[in-house]
Amino acid sequence: MLNRQESQQRISRLQESLRENGIDGALFIYPIDVYYFSGTRQNSTLWIPATGEPRLWVRKSFARGVGESCIEDTRPFPSSKEFPAHFEGVRTVGFTFDVAPVQQYNYYVKLLPGRDFVDVSAINREIRSVKSPWELDQIRHCGRELAGVFREVPAFLKPGMREVDLAAEFEYRLRKAGGEGYVRMRAFNQELFQGLAVSSASAGSTGFFDGAVTGQGMSSASPHGASAALIPVNTPILIDYTGVFNGYIIDMTRFFVIGQLDPELERAFETALAIQSYLAEQLKPGAICEELFLEAARMAQAAGLADHFMGAPGENARFVGHGVGLELDEFPVLAQGFKVALRAGQTLAIEPKFVFPGMGVIGIENTFAVSAGGGVRLSDLPDDIVYL
């Protein structure tokens, strides 16, 4: 559980940023934002003034919320008549426009007439992107647990399995290890069920998911991840899963083959490892995210693999790494157009992958922390393809 010292450090960083931007306070209603600062995910609204003590109002469950909350002033949600009295002298209210539904925005604007609501989405995400030593320990724990499940794969991956059979076996063990399964994503229209296990039968399928690999999924209503297709021999089997423990996420990908692998795919795998190695060395404070992506793309082009880099030809994702933490799509992003410098303590999943429709997908993914000496790997497992 979150402790009061960790919570206070986060709140202090936010308050400093609010004062720098002339904002009187921030009102959080999105559950994972409330959890980040308070330590409880109960149905709550959190007010953090630029100066002074925060206040958490809990709708349900108050009994659990007050027991979990690191906010000293935790109380039941007030009536609509009582609510405005807590905002005397407040003129500007920070709100997370990136995730707040219009209905909720209108509700709070009506409750607090005469105030200016301003967007603090970027401020919030930048603060959350830098992980404390406590958070890095949480993600390391995720890495150890997820790596343990990956190590079990050779014991249950058999010829004749369907993709969904493989996924179910993996997820069963991950759940038994204590995995929570909630893969939270901030971006609108994105969703993910723990991860995906796919082979050449569906690995090249395109889809809505903002990543290199989507998979066929089980239906048009769930067009992501494993399908009911049989896993063929002599093809790469991608297992790309998150490990979620205590709310925190780590993201890893490994490849398995029943039989042998096409030499072209082996060459692409070596290129992916080279890109990962380069990026890991460059994960230092001050490195520009876009420049790292462009160099990774250049390396793929130099290997003659540009058309297959980070997606099927024509549907390539324009990133090679993404922030992880309490959500799978945090800042920063190693992407075209993301002209932002890295900061120490940020955590990124680096995932150079190549998609060959009809042949399969190959690549690697590990999670790293930004440090003065380069990326510190948080996922402890050999990168090698496992041949069965």
mmCIF file of C-alpha atoms in Angstrom:
data_model
loop_
_atom_site.group_PDB
_atom_site.id
_atom_site.type_symbol
_atom_site.label_atom_id
_atom_site.label_comp_id
_atom_site.label_asym_id
_atom_site.label_seq_id
_atom_site.Cartn_x
_atom_site.Cartn_y
_atom_site.Cartn_z
ATOM 1 C CA MET A 1 0.000 0.000 0.000
ATOM 2 C CA LEU A 2 0.979 3.611 -0.528
ATOM 3 C CA ASN A 3 2.442 5.234 2.590
ATOM 4 C CA ARG A 4 1.894 8.780 3.829
ATOM 5 C CA GLN A 5 5.450 9.915 3.124
ATOM 6 C CA GLU A 6 5.237 8.810 -0.509
ATOM 7 C CA SER A 7 1.802 10.410 -0.863
ATOM 8 C CA GLN A 8 3.002 13.701 0.603
ATOM 9 C CA GLN A 9 5.991 13.843 -1.728
ATOM 10 C CA ARG A 10 3.693 13.472 -4.724
ATOM 11 C CA ILE A 11 1.295 16.108 -3.444
ATOM 12 C CA SER A 12 4.136 18.540 -2.758
ATOM 13 C CA ARG A 13 5.436 18.162 -6.326
ATOM 14 C CA LEU A 14 1.964 18.849 -7.686
ATOM 15 C CA GLN A 15 1.440 21.874 -5.431
ATOM 16 C CA GLU A 16 4.728 23.390 -6.544
ATOM 17 C CA SER A 17 3.701 23.024 -10.181
ATOM 18 C CA LEU A 18 0.247 24.473 -9.490
ATOM 19 C CA ARG A 19 1.788 27.563 -7.901
ATOM 20 C CA GLU A 20 4.220 27.973 -10.798
ATOM 21 C CA ASN A 21 1.263 27.963 -13.204
ATOM 22 C CA GLY A 22 -0.976 30.255 -11.150
ATOM 23 C CA ILE A 23 -3.598 27.562 -10.487
ATOM 24 C CA ASP A 24 -5.398 27.599 -7.120
ATOM 25 C CA GLY A 25 -5.782 23.847 -6.910
ATOM 26 C CA ALA A 26 -6.503 20.608 -8.771
ATOM 27 C CA LEU A 27 -9.695 18.559 -8.584
ATOM 28 C CA PHE A 28 -9.196 14.891 -9.424
ATOM 29 C CA ILE A 29 -12.058 12.523 -10.237
ATOM 30 C CA TYR A 30 -10.312 9.902 -12.405
ATOM 31 C CA PRO A 31 -9.804 6.815 -10.200
ATOM 32 C CA ILE A 32 -6.144 6.120 -10.937
ATOM 33 C CA ASP A 33 -5.213 9.778 -10.411
ATOM 34 C CA VAL A 34 -7.023 9.739 -7.079
ATOM 35 C CA TYR A 35 -5.176 6.527 -6.191
ATOM 36 C CA TYR A 36 -1.800 7.957 -7.170
ATOM 37 C CA PHE A 37 -2.071 10.821 -4.702
ATOM 38 C CA SER A 38 -4.258 9.307 -1.974
ATOM 39 C CA GLY A 39 -3.648 5.544 -1.936
ATOM 40 C CA THR A 40 -7.287 4.526 -2.396
ATOM 41 C CA ARG A 41 -9.197 3.706 -5.556
ATOM 42 C CA GLN A 42 -12.609 4.001 -3.934
ATOM 43 C CA ASN A 43 -15.179 6.208 -5.698
ATOM 44 C CA SER A 44 -13.811 9.564 -4.588
ATOM 45 C CA THR A 45 -13.070 13.166 -5.499
ATOM 46 C CA LEU A 46 -9.735 14.629 -4.449
ATOM 47 C CA TRP A 47 -9.040 18.341 -3.996
ATOM 48 C CA ILE A 48 -5.378 19.381 -3.771
ATOM 49 C CA PRO A 49 -4.991 23.132 -3.207
ATOM 50 C CA ALA A 50 -1.850 24.901 -4.365
ATOM 51 C CA THR A 51 -1.198 25.704 -0.717
ATOM 52 C CA GLY A 52 -2.591 23.881 2.275
ATOM 53 C CA GLU A 53 -3.913 20.433 3.063
ATOM 54 C CA PRO A 54 -5.710 18.238 0.500
ATOM 55 C CA ARG A 55 -9.177 16.850 1.053
ATOM 56 C CA LEU A 56 -10.650 13.564 -0.127
ATOM 57 C CA TRP A 57 -14.412 13.117 -0.433
ATOM 58 C CA VAL A 58 -15.482 9.473 -0.707
ATOM 59 C CA ARG A 59 -18.778 8.388 -2.241
ATOM 60 C CA LYS A 60 -18.354 4.618 -1.857
ATOM 61 C CA SER A 61 -17.029 2.840 0.062
ATOM 62 C CA PHE A 62 -16.303 5.371 2.785
ATOM 63 C CA ALA A 63 -15.340 2.699 5.314
ATOM 64 C CA ARG A 64 -12.739 1.263 2.979
ATOM 65 C CA GLY A 65 -11.661 4.643 1.656
ATOM 66 C CA VAL A 66 -10.918 6.079 5.074
ATOM 67 C CA GLY A 67 -8.981 2.948 5.976
ATOM 68 C CA GLU A 68 -6.804 3.116 2.849
ATOM 69 C CA SER A 69 -6.421 6.851 2.322
ATOM 70 C CA CYS A 70 -3.163 8.659 3.069
ATOM 71 C CA ILE A 71 -5.093 11.946 3.083
ATOM 72 C CA GLU A 72 -5.656 13.028 6.675
ATOM 73 C CA ASP A 73 -8.833 14.935 5.823
ATOM 74 C CA THR A 74 -10.911 12.108 4.330
ATOM 75 C CA ARG A 75 -14.658 12.494 4.668
ATOM 76 C CA PRO A 76 -17.939 11.472 3.005
ATOM 77 C CA PHE A 77 -18.896 13.327 -0.183
ATOM 78 C CA PRO A 78 -20.911 16.413 0.786
ATOM 79 C CA SER A 79 -24.280 17.503 -0.557
ATOM 80 C CA SER A 80 -24.437 19.790 -3.560
ATOM 81 C CA LYS A 81 -25.317 22.693 -1.265
ATOM 82 C CA GLU A 82 -22.352 22.076 1.025
ATOM 83 C CA PHE A 83 -19.744 21.425 -1.644
ATOM 84 C CA PRO A 84 -19.064 25.060 -2.778
ATOM 85 C CA ALA A 85 -18.230 26.159 0.776
ATOM 86 C CA HIS A 86 -14.973 24.230 0.555
ATOM 87 C CA PHE A 87 -13.787 26.426 -2.328
ATOM 88 C CA GLU A 88 -14.019 29.937 -0.895
ATOM 89 C CA GLY A 89 -11.382 32.170 -2.470
ATOM 90 C CA VAL A 90 -10.683 29.682 -5.251
ATOM 91 C CA ARG A 91 -10.792 31.151 -8.743
ATOM 92 C CA THR A 92 -8.959 28.629 -10.949
ATOM 93 C CA VAL A 93 -9.622 24.896 -10.680
ATOM 94 C CA GLY A 94 -7.333 22.390 -12.365
ATOM 95 C CA PHE A 95 -9.146 19.496 -14.054
ATOM 96 C CA THR A 96 -7.910 16.552 -16.120
ATOM 97 C CA PHE A 97 -9.529 17.297 -19.474
ATOM 98 C CA ASP A 98 -7.805 14.296 -21.055
ATOM 99 C CA VAL A 99 -9.987 11.785 -19.197
ATOM 100 C CA ALA A 100 -12.912 13.626 -17.577
ATOM 101 C CA PRO A 101 -16.265 12.965 -19.304
ATOM 102 C CA VAL A 102 -18.147 16.071 -20.417
ATOM 103 C CA GLN A 103 -20.991 15.079 -18.099
ATOM 104 C CA GLN A 104 -18.675 15.144 -15.076
ATOM 105 C CA TYR A 105 -17.061 18.384 -16.182
ATOM 106 C CA ASN A 106 -20.459 20.041 -16.471
ATOM 107 C CA TYR A 107 -21.452 18.665 -13.067
ATOM 108 C CA TYR A 108 -18.493 20.273 -11.281
ATOM 109 C CA VAL A 109 -18.747 23.510 -13.258
ATOM 110 C CA LYS A 110 -22.343 23.748 -12.067
ATOM 111 C CA LEU A 111 -21.326 22.982 -8.476
ATOM 112 C CA LEU A 112 -18.623 25.667 -8.566
ATOM 113 C CA PRO A 113 -20.029 28.592 -10.584
ATOM 114 C CA GLY A 114 -17.771 31.528 -11.349
ATOM 115 C CA ARG A 115 -14.561 29.503 -11.314
ATOM 116 C CA ASP A 116 -12.280 29.002 -14.275
ATOM 117 C CA PHE A 117 -11.594 25.342 -14.998
ATOM 118 C CA VAL A 118 -8.175 24.823 -16.605
ATOM 119 C CA ASP A 119 -6.508 21.703 -17.967
ATOM 120 C CA VAL A 120 -3.835 20.127 -15.731
ATOM 121 C CA SER A 121 -3.545 16.916 -17.733
ATOM 122 C CA ALA A 122 0.035 17.588 -18.821
ATOM 123 C CA ILE A 123 1.111 18.676 -15.345
ATOM 124 C CA ASN A 124 -0.377 15.531 -13.829
ATOM 125 C CA ARG A 125 1.146 13.183 -16.394
ATOM 126 C CA GLU A 126 4.591 14.766 -16.159
ATOM 127 C CA ILE A 127 4.609 14.393 -12.371
ATOM 128 C CA ARG A 128 3.463 10.792 -12.596
ATOM 129 C CA SER A 129 6.079 9.971 -15.246
ATOM 130 C CA VAL A 130 8.971 10.334 -12.793
ATOM 131 C CA LYS A 131 9.046 7.346 -10.472
ATOM 132 C CA SER A 132 10.308 7.424 -6.908
ATOM 133 C CA PRO A 133 12.593 4.673 -5.550
ATOM 134 C CA TRP A 134 9.481 3.176 -3.935
ATOM 135 C CA GLU A 135 7.714 3.026 -7.295
ATOM 136 C CA LEU A 136 10.750 1.531 -9.028
ATOM 137 C CA ASP A 137 10.742 -1.221 -6.409
ATOM 138 C CA GLN A 138 7.077 -1.897 -7.218
ATOM 139 C CA ILE A 139 7.870 -2.264 -10.921
ATOM 140 C CA ARG A 140 10.875 -4.481 -10.197
ATOM 141 C CA HIS A 141 8.560 -6.754 -8.227
ATOM 142 C CA CYS A 142 6.221 -6.873 -11.234
ATOM 143 C CA GLY A 143 9.194 -7.850 -13.385
ATOM 144 C CA ARG A 144 10.243 -10.701 -11.110
ATOM 145 C CA GLU A 145 6.739 -12.156 -10.980
ATOM 146 C CA LEU A 146 6.097 -11.857 -14.714
ATOM 147 C CA ALA A 147 9.511 -13.312 -15.562
ATOM 148 C CA GLY A 148 8.666 -16.296 -13.375
ATOM 149 C CA VAL A 149 5.612 -17.053 -15.511
ATOM 150 C CA PHE A 150 7.593 -16.651 -18.741
ATOM 151 C CA ARG A 151 10.060 -19.241 -17.463
ATOM 152 C CA GLU A 152 7.217 -21.759 -17.138
ATOM 153 C CA VAL A 153 6.146 -21.472 -20.785
ATOM 154 C CA PRO A 154 8.263 -24.396 -22.105
ATOM 155 C CA ALA A 155 6.452 -26.677 -19.643
ATOM 156 C CA PHE A 156 3.007 -25.998 -21.121
ATOM 157 C CA LEU A 157 3.508 -24.806 -24.711
ATOM 158 C CA LYS A 158 2.750 -27.885 -26.842
ATOM 159 C CA PRO A 159 2.173 -28.627 -30.542
ATOM 160 C CA GLY A 160 -1.511 -28.480 -31.469
ATOM 161 C CA MET A 161 -2.432 -25.761 -28.975
ATOM 162 C CA ARG A 162 -4.670 -22.899 -29.975
ATOM 163 C CA GLU A 163 -3.550 -19.363 -29.304
ATOM 164 C CA VAL A 164 -6.297 -18.974 -26.714
ATOM 165 C CA ASP A 165 -5.143 -22.166 -24.965
ATOM 166 C CA LEU A 166 -1.662 -20.710 -24.635
ATOM 167 C CA ALA A 167 -3.055 -17.394 -23.404
ATOM 168 C CA ALA A 168 -5.254 -19.136 -20.851
ATOM 169 C CA GLU A 169 -2.363 -21.174 -19.464
ATOM 170 C CA PHE A 170 -0.191 -18.078 -19.187
ATOM 171 C CA GLU A 171 -2.926 -15.997 -17.586
ATOM 172 C CA TYR A 172 -3.790 -18.770 -15.146
ATOM 173 C CA ARG A 173 -0.257 -18.829 -13.810
ATOM 174 C CA LEU A 174 0.024 -15.057 -13.764
ATOM 175 C CA ARG A 175 -3.190 -14.806 -11.769
ATOM 176 C CA LYS A 176 -2.005 -17.506 -9.370
ATOM 177 C CA ALA A 177 1.153 -15.448 -8.825
ATOM 178 C CA GLY A 178 -1.018 -12.560 -7.642
ATOM 179 C CA GLY A 179 -1.364 -10.625 -10.891
ATOM 180 C CA GLU A 180 -4.239 -8.167 -10.691
ATOM 181 C CA GLY A 181 -5.068 -8.112 -14.387
ATOM 182 C CA TYR A 182 -6.223 -4.484 -14.532
ATOM 183 C CA VAL A 183 -4.296 -3.006 -17.455
ATOM 184 C CA ARG A 184 -5.243 0.629 -17.185
ATOM 185 C CA MET A 185 -4.858 2.823 -20.251
ATOM 186 C CA ARG A 186 -5.446 6.545 -20.402
ATOM 187 C CA ALA A 187 -5.967 6.966 -24.126
ATOM 188 C CA PHE A 188 -9.549 7.084 -25.371
ATOM 189 C CA ASN A 189 -10.703 4.016 -27.325
ATOM 190 C CA GLN A 190 -7.867 1.781 -26.114
ATOM 191 C CA GLU A 191 -8.355 -1.381 -24.077
ATOM 192 C CA LEU A 192 -6.323 -4.466 -23.305
ATOM 193 C CA PHE A 193 -6.992 -7.798 -21.585
ATOM 194 C CA GLN A 194 -3.663 -8.502 -19.798
ATOM 195 C CA GLY A 195 -1.681 -9.156 -22.978
ATOM 196 C CA LEU A 196 -1.597 -11.340 -26.056
ATOM 197 C CA ALA A 197 -0.284 -14.696 -27.216
ATOM 198 C CA VAL A 198 -0.290 -14.926 -31.012
ATOM 199 C CA SER A 199 1.451 -16.837 -33.791
ATOM 200 C CA SER A 200 1.742 -16.426 -37.543
ATOM 201 C CA ALA A 201 -1.930 -17.358 -37.871
ATOM 202 C CA SER A 202 -2.988 -13.956 -36.585
ATOM 203 C CA ALA A 203 0.104 -12.024 -35.506
ATOM 204 C CA GLY A 204 0.018 -9.883 -38.616
ATOM 205 C CA SER A 205 -3.636 -8.948 -38.203
ATOM 206 C CA THR A 206 -4.159 -5.203 -38.141
ATOM 207 C CA GLY A 207 -6.524 -3.524 -35.747
ATOM 208 C CA PHE A 208 -7.481 -0.629 -33.503
ATOM 209 C CA PHE A 209 -4.808 -1.149 -30.873
ATOM 210 C CA ASP A 210 -2.114 1.525 -30.871
ATOM 211 C CA GLY A 211 0.836 -0.824 -30.976
ATOM 212 C CA ALA A 212 2.899 -2.939 -33.325
ATOM 213 C CA VAL A 213 0.824 -6.094 -32.803
ATOM 214 C CA THR A 214 -2.917 -6.461 -32.366
ATOM 215 C CA GLY A 215 -3.750 -10.113 -33.025
ATOM 216 C CA GLN A 216 -7.043 -11.413 -34.333
ATOM 217 C CA GLY A 217 -8.858 -11.713 -31.022
ATOM 218 C CA MET A 218 -11.900 -13.863 -30.368
ATOM 219 C CA SER A 219 -14.512 -11.769 -32.201
ATOM 220 C CA SER A 220 -15.103 -8.427 -33.881
ATOM 221 C CA ALA A 221 -16.237 -7.155 -30.476
ATOM 222 C CA SER A 222 -12.909 -8.226 -28.944
ATOM 223 C CA PRO A 223 -10.491 -7.791 -31.848
ATOM 224 C CA HIS A 224 -7.291 -7.964 -29.855
ATOM 225 C CA GLY A 225 -5.067 -10.739 -28.573
ATOM 226 C CA ALA A 226 -5.280 -14.504 -28.927
ATOM 227 C CA SER A 227 -7.662 -16.207 -31.338
ATOM 228 C CA ALA A 228 -8.942 -19.772 -31.617
ATOM 229 C CA ALA A 229 -6.416 -20.492 -34.395
ATOM 230 C CA LEU A 230 -4.007 -23.391 -34.023
ATOM 231 C CA ILE A 231 -0.363 -22.506 -33.428
ATOM 232 C CA PRO A 232 1.689 -23.886 -36.335
ATOM 233 C CA VAL A 233 5.235 -25.233 -36.133
ATOM 234 C CA ASN A 234 8.257 -23.323 -37.455
ATOM 235 C CA THR A 235 6.701 -19.954 -36.710
ATOM 236 C CA PRO A 236 7.420 -17.310 -34.065
ATOM 237 C CA ILE A 237 5.033 -17.375 -31.109
ATOM 238 C CA LEU A 238 4.750 -13.955 -29.503
ATOM 239 C CA ILE A 239 3.851 -13.717 -25.816
ATOM 240 C CA ASP A 240 3.462 -10.043 -24.913
ATOM 241 C CA TYR A 241 2.075 -9.569 -21.414
ATOM 242 C CA THR A 242 1.830 -7.082 -18.621
ATOM 243 C CA GLY A 243 2.469 -7.952 -15.012
ATOM 244 C CA VAL A 244 0.240 -5.880 -12.731
ATOM 245 C CA PHE A 245 0.902 -5.950 -8.990
ATOM 246 C CA ASN A 246 -0.166 -3.340 -6.433
ATOM 247 C CA GLY A 247 -1.495 -1.313 -9.369
ATOM 248 C CA TYR A 248 1.884 -1.009 -11.101
ATOM 249 C CA ILE A 249 2.592 -2.397 -14.555
ATOM 250 C CA ILE A 250 5.579 -3.921 -16.273
ATOM 251 C CA ASP A 251 5.507 -4.806 -19.975
ATOM 252 C CA MET A 252 7.542 -7.647 -21.518
ATOM 253 C CA THR A 253 7.613 -9.681 -24.734
ATOM 254 C CA ARG A 254 9.344 -12.966 -25.451
ATOM 255 C CA PHE A 255 9.300 -15.337 -28.432
ATOM 256 C CA PHE A 256 9.014 -19.110 -28.617
ATOM 257 C CA VAL A 257 9.254 -21.470 -31.597
ATOM 258 C CA ILE A 258 8.112 -25.050 -31.986
ATOM 259 C CA GLY A 259 10.647 -26.172 -34.583
ATOM 260 C CA GLN A 260 12.860 -23.782 -36.544
ATOM 261 C CA LEU A 261 12.639 -20.133 -37.558
ATOM 262 C CA ASP A 262 12.969 -18.583 -41.008
ATOM 263 C CA PRO A 263 16.437 -16.974 -41.415
ATOM 264 C CA GLU A 264 14.826 -13.635 -42.371
ATOM 265 C CA LEU A 265 12.978 -13.584 -39.045
ATOM 266 C CA GLU A 266 16.163 -14.487 -37.188
ATOM 267 C CA ARG A 267 17.898 -11.555 -38.861
ATOM 268 C CA ALA A 268 15.036 -9.244 -37.899
ATOM 269 C CA PHE A 269 15.308 -10.474 -34.315
ATOM 270 C CA GLU A 270 18.989 -9.569 -34.201
ATOM 271 C CA THR A 271 18.096 -6.116 -35.515
ATOM 272 C CA ALA A 272 15.490 -5.723 -32.768
ATOM 273 C CA LEU A 273 18.085 -6.633 -30.145
ATOM 274 C CA ALA A 274 20.513 -4.083 -31.626
ATOM 275 C CA ILE A 275 17.826 -1.363 -31.504
ATOM 276 C CA GLN A 276 16.960 -2.259 -27.906
ATOM 277 C CA SER A 277 20.639 -2.145 -26.925
ATOM 278 C CA TYR A 278 21.110 1.269 -28.540
ATOM 279 C CA LEU A 279 18.010 2.741 -26.931
ATOM 280 C CA ALA A 280 18.850 1.326 -23.500
ATOM 281 C CA GLU A 281 22.272 2.988 -23.646
ATOM 282 C CA GLN A 282 20.643 6.317 -24.568
ATOM 283 C CA LEU A 283 18.007 6.385 -21.808
ATOM 284 C CA LYS A 284 19.702 9.240 -19.987
ATOM 285 C CA PRO A 285 18.319 12.550 -18.695
ATOM 286 C CA GLY A 286 18.249 15.110 -21.495
ATOM 287 C CA ALA A 287 17.948 12.657 -24.399
ATOM 288 C CA ILE A 288 15.176 13.768 -26.777
ATOM 289 C CA CYS A 289 12.434 11.202 -27.240
ATOM 290 C CA GLU A 290 11.786 11.900 -30.920
ATOM 291 C CA GLU A 291 15.483 11.647 -31.759
ATOM 292 C CA LEU A 292 15.688 8.215 -30.159
ATOM 293 C CA PHE A 293 12.717 7.005 -32.190
ATOM 294 C CA LEU A 294 14.141 8.401 -35.420
ATOM 295 C CA GLU A 295 17.470 6.647 -34.838
ATOM 296 C CA ALA A 296 15.649 3.364 -34.135
ATOM 297 C CA ALA A 297 13.723 3.816 -37.391
ATOM 298 C CA ARG A 298 16.985 4.566 -39.199
ATOM 299 C CA MET A 299 18.506 1.334 -37.875
ATOM 300 C CA ALA A 300 15.478 -0.587 -39.133
ATOM 301 C CA GLN A 301 15.816 1.077 -42.529
ATOM 302 C CA ALA A 302 19.531 0.312 -42.715
ATOM 303 C CA ALA A 303 18.686 -3.349 -42.163
ATOM 304 C CA GLY A 304 16.156 -3.234 -45.011
ATOM 305 C CA LEU A 305 13.269 -3.714 -42.584
ATOM 306 C CA ALA A 306 11.667 -0.271 -42.492
ATOM 307 C CA ASP A 307 8.362 -1.461 -44.023
ATOM 308 C CA HIS A 308 7.940 -4.007 -41.236
ATOM 309 C CA PHE A 309 9.086 -1.878 -38.300
ATOM 310 C CA MET A 310 6.488 -1.494 -35.531
ATOM 311 C CA GLY A 311 3.589 -2.879 -37.547
ATOM 312 C CA ALA A 312 2.405 -4.411 -40.767
ATOM 313 C CA PRO A 313 3.440 -2.502 -43.894
ATOM 314 C CA GLY A 314 1.216 0.555 -44.233
ATOM 315 C CA GLU A 315 -0.039 0.380 -40.636
ATOM 316 C CA ASN A 316 3.182 0.999 -38.757
ATOM 317 C CA ALA A 317 3.008 2.511 -35.273
ATOM 318 C CA ARG A 318 5.116 5.671 -34.993
ATOM 319 C CA PHE A 319 6.757 4.881 -31.668
ATOM 320 C CA VAL A 320 9.230 2.379 -30.243
ATOM 321 C CA GLY A 321 8.819 2.913 -26.503
ATOM 322 C CA HIS A 322 6.144 4.061 -24.079
ATOM 323 C CA GLY A 323 6.004 5.064 -20.448
ATOM 324 C CA VAL A 324 4.620 2.600 -17.907
ATOM 325 C CA GLY A 325 3.566 2.921 -14.286
ATOM 326 C CA LEU A 326 0.022 2.770 -12.990
ATOM 327 C CA GLU A 327 -1.068 2.973 -16.637
ATOM 328 C CA LEU A 328 0.309 1.287 -19.739
ATOM 329 C CA ASP A 329 0.463 4.485 -21.792
ATOM 330 C CA GLU A 330 2.181 6.976 -19.532
ATOM 331 C CA PHE A 331 4.692 9.663 -20.457
ATOM 332 C CA PRO A 332 7.237 9.739 -21.979
ATOM 333 C CA VAL A 333 6.871 8.200 -25.448
ATOM 334 C CA LEU A 334 9.723 7.507 -27.832
ATOM 335 C CA ALA A 335 7.745 8.705 -30.803
ATOM 336 C CA GLN A 336 7.783 10.954 -33.797
ATOM 337 C CA GLY A 337 6.687 14.430 -32.710
ATOM 338 C CA PHE A 338 7.436 13.880 -28.989
ATOM 339 C CA LYS A 339 10.216 16.468 -28.747
ATOM 340 C CA VAL A 340 10.638 16.126 -24.994
ATOM 341 C CA ALA A 341 13.762 15.433 -22.951
ATOM 342 C CA LEU A 342 13.922 12.364 -20.746
ATOM 343 C CA ARG A 343 14.126 12.761 -16.963
ATOM 344 C CA ALA A 344 15.786 10.519 -14.401
ATOM 345 C CA GLY A 345 13.347 8.053 -12.874
ATOM 346 C CA GLN A 346 11.044 7.783 -15.863
ATOM 347 C CA THR A 347 10.184 4.223 -16.865
ATOM 348 C CA LEU A 348 9.703 3.035 -20.433
ATOM 349 C CA ALA A 349 8.845 -0.210 -22.175
ATOM 350 C CA ILE A 350 11.173 -0.451 -25.173
ATOM 351 C CA GLU A 351 9.613 -2.677 -27.839
ATOM 352 C CA PRO A 352 11.277 -2.835 -31.274
ATOM 353 C CA LYS A 353 9.222 -5.323 -33.280
ATOM 354 C CA PHE A 354 8.882 -6.347 -36.915
ATOM 355 C CA VAL A 355 5.666 -7.620 -38.493
ATOM 356 C CA PHE A 356 5.716 -9.888 -41.560
ATOM 357 C CA PRO A 357 2.147 -10.716 -42.661
ATOM 358 C CA GLY A 358 1.874 -14.427 -43.371
ATOM 359 C CA MET A 359 5.149 -15.180 -41.578
ATOM 360 C CA GLY A 360 4.679 -13.725 -38.119
ATOM 361 C CA VAL A 361 6.085 -11.145 -35.751
ATOM 362 C CA ILE A 362 9.520 -10.970 -34.168
ATOM 363 C CA GLY A 363 11.192 -8.577 -31.744
ATOM 364 C CA ILE A 364 11.712 -7.916 -28.047
ATOM 365 C CA GLU A 365 10.289 -5.832 -25.199
ATOM 366 C CA ASN A 366 11.668 -4.924 -21.797
ATOM 367 C CA THR A 367 11.028 -2.166 -19.288
ATOM 368 C CA PHE A 368 13.796 0.255 -18.291
ATOM 369 C CA ALA A 369 14.267 3.177 -15.922
ATOM 370 C CA VAL A 370 16.041 6.336 -17.107
ATOM 371 C CA SER A 371 19.284 7.022 -15.226
ATOM 372 C CA ALA A 372 22.514 8.991 -15.636
ATOM 373 C CA GLY A 373 24.251 5.793 -16.729
ATOM 374 C CA GLY A 374 21.590 4.789 -19.252
ATOM 375 C CA GLY A 375 18.585 2.517 -18.998
ATOM 376 C CA VAL A 376 18.323 0.353 -15.893
ATOM 377 C CA ARG A 377 16.540 -2.838 -16.839
ATOM 378 C CA LEU A 378 13.606 -3.700 -14.588
ATOM 379 C CA SER A 379 12.590 -6.952 -16.288
ATOM 380 C CA ASP A 380 15.051 -9.723 -15.462
ATOM 381 C CA LEU A 381 14.795 -12.458 -18.095
ATOM 382 C CA PRO A 382 17.073 -13.522 -20.983
ATOM 383 C CA ASP A 383 16.079 -12.089 -24.354
ATOM 384 C CA ASP A 384 16.811 -15.283 -26.291
ATOM 385 C CA ILE A 385 14.203 -16.947 -28.477
ATOM 386 C CA VAL A 386 13.218 -20.239 -26.842
ATOM 387 C CA TYR A 387 13.146 -23.162 -29.265
ATOM 388 C CA LEU A 388 11.049 -26.215 -28.369
#
